């Protein structure tokens, strides 16, 4: 169990889409690990430089909404502003607000190979659980 | 879960708990056992909880686990007091398939097939992160809202005859510019005319078998001739609209105290402000998707002209039809003894209206609506025609594809160490894919046999087989 909790995230099987199980010692860490998982799904982060800092902020009524909206923000910035990301810093977690900074650069097809075209992070069976004071959630992405 | 047999190809999940209607699954016994392996049937049950649902929550034989709705699911809601669910349409609003016939035979195409597949790959931007050559301005978006696919034809990316053979003639009215977020416009502005990735494709096919010569003739399909099958949707534009409105509907459900088994089923009453605004934004995405497929078909035509050094007359290409399989449509259906206006959600399901129906383009009104069931890259796709039974039993709907059986991870594992492109080439199929993983994820074994899926709908009477298409060239994202 300890070993499992040290893990940031793992892949679960899903017939049509991509499902990940994310862990975190705190809600803030859960958000950060979920963002890491999504960034890994998009591109090999080793190839991404830290040349851009993009502040973000999302609002939501529940922790599940904050999580999905943060992932939606990453997908939007990736697709609309053609950015790829290496890292995230969660700076502020309030009851209905999450703010932070994404680090990365503009997509360059000569250096970055995009892995998956992800349509969205879904709310399907989304339930953030607290097990022994640690957080756990399964997230399905539509591919 | 209790499942009762209705006949060899139809099963019923009786109403329990909060289900408003029973579930119905079209499958043979063997397929049903496999369907039980994932969570698709739980999702059929969840959908049966939606307010205003009529008769049954239905699953087609290609059903598999999605998010919220199963993929291959149908739910028809009362248009007066029922709900609309963006998840019941899907993120890829108006994802669909169009088939274009040509007057080139396999014998003519085969010697230049590699060149043709490369040319298609070069002309149609595909894969993640690519932009198209057309950049939509605000005015372009407004024109697409007003005209749908006709906007593309007026710009020379098609011929007027194309429009006569698209569902609803390629135009859905009711789109409202102000219902769409700036984010959606931005995400979609450079993606029109692009294929995307995942299961989207362009396929060069040969008409390999004819089951119904009269209908095949009406559809312009002739044995041994080459056609092009295109599968894609509204790209990032539709994805963003769905994302935006699921958020709004989650707030609506909280306010209205609507409780459903899965948050991804988020919905709003059709008559509510949220429901109406979603439908206004959805209509824009529907028109965008038709425009997208129109541009891609135009690029396919140009590739054929160039490779075979011919013009439109020699190519003789004609759009056979364009079907939508992620869609919600307002239609009249018989419920008990009266006709009711319903909002039919088709999530990975295809309209399959019978001959004589006024919503079928005139050119096919005497034979019935064409239905396309793409299969995997190796085993071929099918053309069917809608029936009266479908209209009575499934709100005029049939399946949309073969349906996945392997997850992408399992497919990658099964494909590791194999050269799938060579394996397919040995079977006479030339494949080019942008993404390294795509070919393995989309390998034939990852899918059910489209032939078996089509046999179920054929035997259940909800569509009739017309022709089989054999793939010879495939472009994937």
CSV table of N, CA, C and O in Angstrom, one decimal, chain B residues 280-350:
chain,number,residue,atom,x,y,z
B,280,UNK,N,-28.1,25.6,-29.4
B,280,UNK,CA,-27.7,26.6,-30.4
B,280,UNK,C,-26.2,26.5,-30.7
B,280,UNK,O,-25.8,26.7,-31.8
B,281,UNK,N,-25.4,26.1,-29.7
B,281,UNK,CA,-24.0,26.0,-29.9
B,281,UNK,C,-23.7,24.6,-30.6
B,281,UNK,O,-22.9,24.6,-31.5
B,282,UNK,N,-24.4,23.6,-30.2
B,282,UNK,CA,-24.3,22.3,-30.9
B,282,UNK,C,-24.6,22.4,-32.4
B,282,UNK,O,-23.8,21.8,-33.2
B,283,UNK,N,-25.6,23.2,-32.8
B,283,UNK,CA,-25.9,23.3,-34.2
B,283,UNK,C,-24.7,23.9,-35.0
B,283,UNK,O,-24.5,23.5,-36.1
B,284,UNK,N,-24.0,24.8,-34.3
B,284,UNK,CA,-22.8,25.4,-35.0
B,284,UNK,C,-21.8,24.3,-35.2
B,284,UNK,O,-21.2,24.2,-36.3
B,285,UNK,N,-21.6,23.5,-34.2
B,285,UNK,CA,-20.6,22.4,-34.3
B,285,UNK,C,-21.0,21.3,-35.3
B,285,UNK,O,-20.2,20.8,-36.1
B,286,UNK,N,-22.3,21.1,-35.4
B,286,UNK,CA,-22.8,20.1,-36.4
B,286,UNK,C,-22.5,20.6,-37.8
B,286,UNK,O,-22.0,19.9,-38.7
B,287,UNK,N,-22.7,21.9,-38.1
B,287,UNK,CA,-22.4,22.5,-39.4
B,287,UNK,C,-20.9,22.5,-39.6
B,287,UNK,O,-20.4,22.3,-40.8
B,288,UNK,N,-20.1,22.7,-38.6
B,288,UNK,CA,-18.7,22.7,-38.7
B,288,UNK,C,-18.2,21.3,-39.1
B,288,UNK,O,-17.3,21.2,-40.0
B,289,UNK,N,-18.8,20.3,-38.5
B,289,UNK,CA,-18.3,18.9,-38.9
B,289,UNK,C,-18.6,18.6,-40.3
B,289,UNK,O,-17.8,18.0,-41.0
B,290,UNK,N,-19.8,19.0,-40.8
B,290,UNK,CA,-20.2,18.7,-42.2
B,290,UNK,C,-19.2,19.5,-43.1
B,290,UNK,O,-18.8,18.9,-44.2
B,291,UNK,N,-18.9,20.7,-42.7
B,291,UNK,CA,-17.9,21.5,-43.5
B,291,UNK,C,-16.5,20.8,-43.5
B,291,UNK,O,-15.9,20.7,-44.6
B,292,UNK,N,-16.2,20.3,-42.4
B,292,UNK,CA,-14.9,19.6,-42.2
B,292,UNK,C,-14.8,18.4,-43.2
B,292,UNK,O,-13.9,18.2,-44.0
B,293,UNK,N,-15.8,17.6,-43.2
B,293,UNK,CA,-15.8,16.4,-44.0
B,293,UNK,C,-15.9,16.8,-45.5
B,293,UNK,O,-15.3,16.1,-46.4
B,294,UNK,N,-16.6,17.9,-45.8
B,294,UNK,CA,-16.6,18.4,-47.2
B,294,UNK,C,-15.3,18.8,-47.7
B,294,UNK,O,-14.8,18.5,-48.8
B,295,UNK,N,-14.5,19.5,-46.8
B,295,UNK,CA,-13.1,19.9,-47.2
B,295,UNK,C,-12.2,18.7,-47.4
B,295,UNK,O,-11.4,18.7,-48.3
B,296,UNK,N,-12.4,17.7,-46.5
B,296,UNK,CA,-11.5,16.5,-46.6
B,296,UNK,C,-11.9,15.8,-47.9
B,296,UNK,O,-11.0,15.3,-48.6
B,297,UNK,N,-13.1,15.7,-48.2
B,297,UNK,CA,-13.5,15.0,-49.5
B,297,UNK,C,-13.0,15.7,-50.7
B,297,UNK,O,-12.5,15.1,-51.6
B,298,UNK,N,-13.0,17.0,-50.6
B,298,UNK,CA,-12.5,17.8,-51.7
B,298,UNK,C,-11.0,17.6,-51.9
B,298,UNK,O,-10.5,17.4,-53.0
B,299,UNK,N,-10.2,17.5,-50.8
B,299,UNK,CA,-8.8,17.1,-50.8
B,299,UNK,C,-8.6,15.7,-51.4
B,299,UNK,O,-7.7,15.5,-52.2
B,300,UNK,N,-9.5,14.8,-51.1
B,300,UNK,CA,-9.4,13.4,-51.6
B,300,UNK,C,-9.6,13.5,-53.1
B,300,UNK,O,-8.9,12.8,-53.9
B,301,UNK,N,-10.6,14.2,-53.6
B,301,UNK,CA,-10.8,14.4,-55.0
B,301,UNK,C,-9.5,14.9,-55.7
B,301,UNK,O,-9.1,14.4,-56.8
B,302,UNK,N,-8.9,15.9,-55.1
B,302,UNK,CA,-7.7,16.6,-55.8
B,302,UNK,C,-6.6,15.6,-55.8
B,302,UNK,O,-5.8,15.6,-56.8
B,303,UNK,N,-6.5,14.8,-54.8
B,303,UNK,CA,-5.4,13.7,-54.7
B,303,UNK,C,-5.6,12.8,-55.9
B,303,UNK,O,-4.7,12.4,-56.6
B,304,UNK,N,-6.9,12.4,-56.1
B,304,UNK,CA,-7.2,11.4,-57.2
B,304,UNK,C,-6.9,12.0,-58.6
B,304,UNK,O,-6.4,11.4,-59.5
B,305,UNK,N,-7.3,13.3,-58.7
B,305,UNK,CA,-7.0,14.0,-60.0
B,305,UNK,C,-5.5,14.0,-60.3
B,305,UNK,O,-5.1,13.7,-61.4
B,306,UNK,N,-4.8,14.3,-59.3
B,306,UNK,CA,-3.3,14.4,-59.5
B,306,UNK,C,-2.7,13.1,-59.8
B,306,UNK,O,-1.9,12.9,-60.8
B,307,UNK,N,-2.9,12.1,-59.0
B,307,UNK,CA,-2.2,10.8,-59.1
B,307,UNK,C,-2.6,10.1,-60.4
B,307,UNK,O,-1.7,9.5,-61.1
B,308,UNK,N,-3.8,10.2,-60.9
B,308,UNK,CA,-4.2,9.5,-62.1
B,308,UNK,C,-4.3,10.5,-63.3
B,308,UNK,O,-4.7,10.1,-64.4
B,309,UNK,N,-3.9,11.7,-63.0
B,309,UNK,CA,-3.8,12.7,-64.1
B,309,UNK,C,-5.1,12.8,-64.9
B,309,UNK,O,-5.1,12.7,-66.1
B,310,UNK,N,-6.2,13.0,-64.1
B,310,UNK,CA,-7.5,13.0,-64.8
B,310,UNK,C,-8.3,14.2,-64.2
B,310,UNK,O,-7.9,14.8,-63.3
B,311,UNK,N,-9.4,14.5,-64.8
B,311,UNK,CA,-10.3,15.6,-64.3
B,311,UNK,C,-11.6,15.0,-63.7
B,311,UNK,O,-11.8,13.8,-63.6
B,312,UNK,N,-12.4,15.9,-63.2
B,312,UNK,CA,-13.7,15.5,-62.6
B,312,UNK,C,-14.5,14.5,-63.4
B,312,UNK,O,-15.1,13.6,-62.9
B,313,UNK,N,-14.6,14.7,-64.7
B,313,UNK,CA,-15.4,13.9,-65.6
B,313,UNK,C,-14.9,12.4,-65.6
B,313,UNK,O,-15.7,11.5,-65.4
B,314,UNK,N,-13.6,12.3,-65.7
B,314,UNK,CA,-13.0,10.9,-65.7
B,314,UNK,C,-13.1,10.2,-64.4
B,314,UNK,O,-13.3,9.0,-64.3
B,315,UNK,N,-12.9,11.0,-63.3
B,315,UNK,CA,-13.0,10.4,-62.0
B,315,UNK,C,-14.4,10.0,-61.7
B,315,UNK,O,-14.7,9.0,-61.1
B,316,UNK,N,-15.4,10.9,-62.1
B,316,UNK,CA,-16.8,10.6,-61.9
B,316,UNK,C,-17.2,10.4,-60.4
B,316,UNK,O,-18.0,9.5,-60.1
B,317,UNK,N,-16.5,11.2,-59.5
B,317,UNK,CA,-16.8,10.9,-58.1
B,317,UNK,C,-18.1,11.5,-57.7
B,317,UNK,O,-18.5,12.6,-58.1
B,318,UNK,N,-18.8,10.8,-56.8
B,318,UNK,CA,-20.1,11.3,-56.3
B,318,UNK,C,-20.2,11.0,-54.8
B,318,UNK,O,-19.7,9.9,-54.4
B,319,UNK,N,-20.7,11.9,-54.1
B,319,UNK,CA,-20.9,11.6,-52.7
B,319,UNK,C,-22.1,10.6,-52.6
B,319,UNK,O,-23.1,10.9,-53.2
B,320,UNK,N,-21.8,9.5,-52.0
B,320,UNK,CA,-22.9,8.5,-51.8
B,320,UNK,C,-23.8,9.0,-50.7
B,320,UNK,O,-25.1,9.1,-50.9
B,321,UNK,N,-23.2,9.3,-49.5
B,321,UNK,CA,-24.0,9.9,-48.4
B,321,UNK,C,-23.1,10.3,-47.3
B,321,UNK,O,-21.9,9.9,-47.3
B,322,UNK,N,-23.6,11.1,-46.4
B,322,UNK,CA,-22.8,11.5,-45.2
B,322,UNK,C,-23.7,11.3,-44.0
B,322,UNK,O,-24.7,11.9,-43.9
B,323,UNK,N,-23.3,10.3,-43.1
B,323,UNK,CA,-24.1,10.0,-41.9
B,323,UNK,C,-23.4,10.6,-40.7
B,323,UNK,O,-22.2,10.7,-40.6
B,324,UNK,N,-24.3,11.0,-39.7
B,324,UNK,CA,-23.8,11.5,-38.5
B,324,UNK,C,-24.0,10.4,-37.4
B,324,UNK,O,-25.0,9.9,-37.3
B,325,UNK,N,-22.9,10.2,-36.6
B,325,UNK,CA,-23.1,9.2,-35.6
B,325,UNK,C,-22.9,9.6,-34.1
B,325,UNK,O,-22.9,8.8,-33.2
B,326,UNK,N,-22.6,10.9,-34.0
B,326,UNK,CA,-22.6,11.5,-32.6
B,326,UNK,C,-23.5,12.7,-32.7
B,326,UNK,O,-23.0,13.8,-33.0
B,327,UNK,N,-24.8,12.5,-32.4
B,327,UNK,CA,-25.7,13.6,-32.7
B,327,UNK,C,-27.0,13.5,-31.9
B,327,UNK,O,-27.3,12.4,-31.3
B,328,UNK,N,-27.7,14.6,-31.8
B,328,UNK,CA,-29.1,14.6,-31.2
B,328,UNK,C,-30.0,15.2,-32.3
B,328,UNK,O,-29.6,16.3,-32.8
B,329,UNK,N,-31.1,14.6,-32.6
B,329,UNK,CA,-32.0,15.1,-33.6
B,329,UNK,C,-33.4,15.1,-33.1
B,329,UNK,O,-33.9,14.2,-32.5
B,330,UNK,N,-34.1,16.2,-33.5
B,330,UNK,CA,-35.5,16.3,-33.2
B,330,UNK,C,-36.3,15.6,-34.3
B,330,UNK,O,-36.2,16.0,-35.5
B,331,UNK,N,-37.0,14.6,-33.9
B,331,UNK,CA,-37.7,13.8,-34.9
B,331,UNK,C,-39.1,13.4,-34.4
B,331,UNK,O,-39.3,13.3,-33.1
B,332,UNK,N,-40.0,13.1,-35.3
B,332,UNK,CA,-41.3,12.5,-34.8
B,332,UNK,C,-41.3,11.0,-34.8
B,332,UNK,O,-40.9,10.4,-35.8
B,333,UNK,N,-41.7,10.4,-33.7
B,333,UNK,CA,-41.8,9.0,-33.6
B,333,UNK,C,-43.1,8.6,-32.9
B,333,UNK,O,-43.7,9.3,-32.2
B,334,UNK,N,-43.5,7.3,-33.2
B,334,UNK,CA,-44.7,6.8,-32.6
B,334,UNK,C,-44.4,6.3,-31.2
B,334,UNK,O,-43.6,5.4,-31.1
B,335,UNK,N,-45.1,6.8,-30.2
B,335,UNK,CA,-45.0,6.3,-28.9
B,335,UNK,C,-46.5,5.9,-28.5
B,335,UNK,O,-47.4,6.7,-28.5
B,336,UNK,N,-46.6,4.6,-28.2
B,336,UNK,CA,-48.0,4.0,-28.1
B,336,UNK,C,-48.7,4.3,-29.4
B,336,UNK,O,-48.3,3.9,-30.4
B,337,UNK,N,-49.8,5.0,-29.3
B,337,UNK,CA,-50.6,5.2,-30.5
B,337,UNK,C,-50.5,6.6,-31.1
B,337,UNK,O,-51.1,6.9,-32.0
B,338,UNK,N,-49.7,7.4,-30.4
B,338,UNK,CA,-49.6,8.8,-30.9
B,338,UNK,C,-48.2,9.2,-31.4
B,338,UNK,O,-47.2,8.6,-31.0
B,339,UNK,N,-48.1,10.2,-32.2
B,339,UNK,CA,-46.8,10.7,-32.7
B,339,UNK,C,-46.3,11.7,-31.8
B,339,UNK,O,-47.0,12.7,-31.5
B,340,UNK,N,-45.1,11.6,-31.4
B,340,UNK,CA,-44.5,12.5,-30.4
B,340,UNK,C,-43.2,13.1,-31.0
B,340,UNK,O,-42.4,12.4,-31.7
B,341,UNK,N,-42.9,14.3,-30.7
B,341,UNK,CA,-41.6,15.0,-31.1
B,341,UNK,C,-40.6,14.5,-30.0
B,341,UNK,O,-40.8,14.7,-28.8
B,342,UNK,N,-39.5,13.9,-30.5
B,342,UNK,CA,-38.5,13.4,-29.6
B,342,UNK,C,-37.1,14.0,-29.9
B,342,UNK,O,-36.9,14.4,-31.1
B,343,UNK,N,-36.3,14.1,-28.9
B,343,UNK,CA,-34.9,14.4,-29.2
B,343,UNK,C,-34.1,13.1,-29.1
B,343,UNK,O,-33.9,12.6,-28.0
B,344,UNK,N,-33.7,12.6,-30.2
B,344,UNK,CA,-33.0,11.3,-30.3
B,344,UNK,C,-31.5,11.5,-30.2
B,344,UNK,O,-30.9,12.1,-31.1
B,345,UNK,N,-31.0,11.0,-29.1
B,345,UNK,CA,-29.5,11.1,-28.9
B,345,UNK,C,-28.9,9.8,-29.5
B,345,UNK,O,-29.3,8.7,-29.2
B,346,UNK,N,-28.0,10.0,-30.4
B,346,UNK,CA,-27.3,8.9,-31.1
B,346,UNK,C,-25.8,9.0,-30.8
B,346,UNK,O,-25.1,9.8,-31.4
B,347,UNK,N,-25.4,8.2,-29.8
B,347,UNK,CA,-24.0,8.3,-29.3
B,347,UNK,C,-23.2,7.1,-29.9
B,347,UNK,O,-23.3,6.1,-29.3
B,348,UNK,N,-22.6,7.3,-31.0
B,348,UNK,CA,-22.0,6.2,-31.7
B,348,UNK,C,-23.1,5.3,-32.3
B,348,UNK,O,-23.1,4.1,-32.1
B,349,UNK,N,-24.1,5.9,-32.9
B,349,UNK,CA,-25.2,5.2,-33.6
B,349,UNK,C,-25.6,6.0,-34.8
B,349,UNK,O,-25.5,7.3,-34.8
B,350,UNK,N,-26.2,5.3,-35.8
B,350,UNK,CA,-26.5,6.0,-37.1
B,350,UNK,C,-27.9,6.0,-37.4
B,350,UNK,O,-28.6,5.0,-37.2
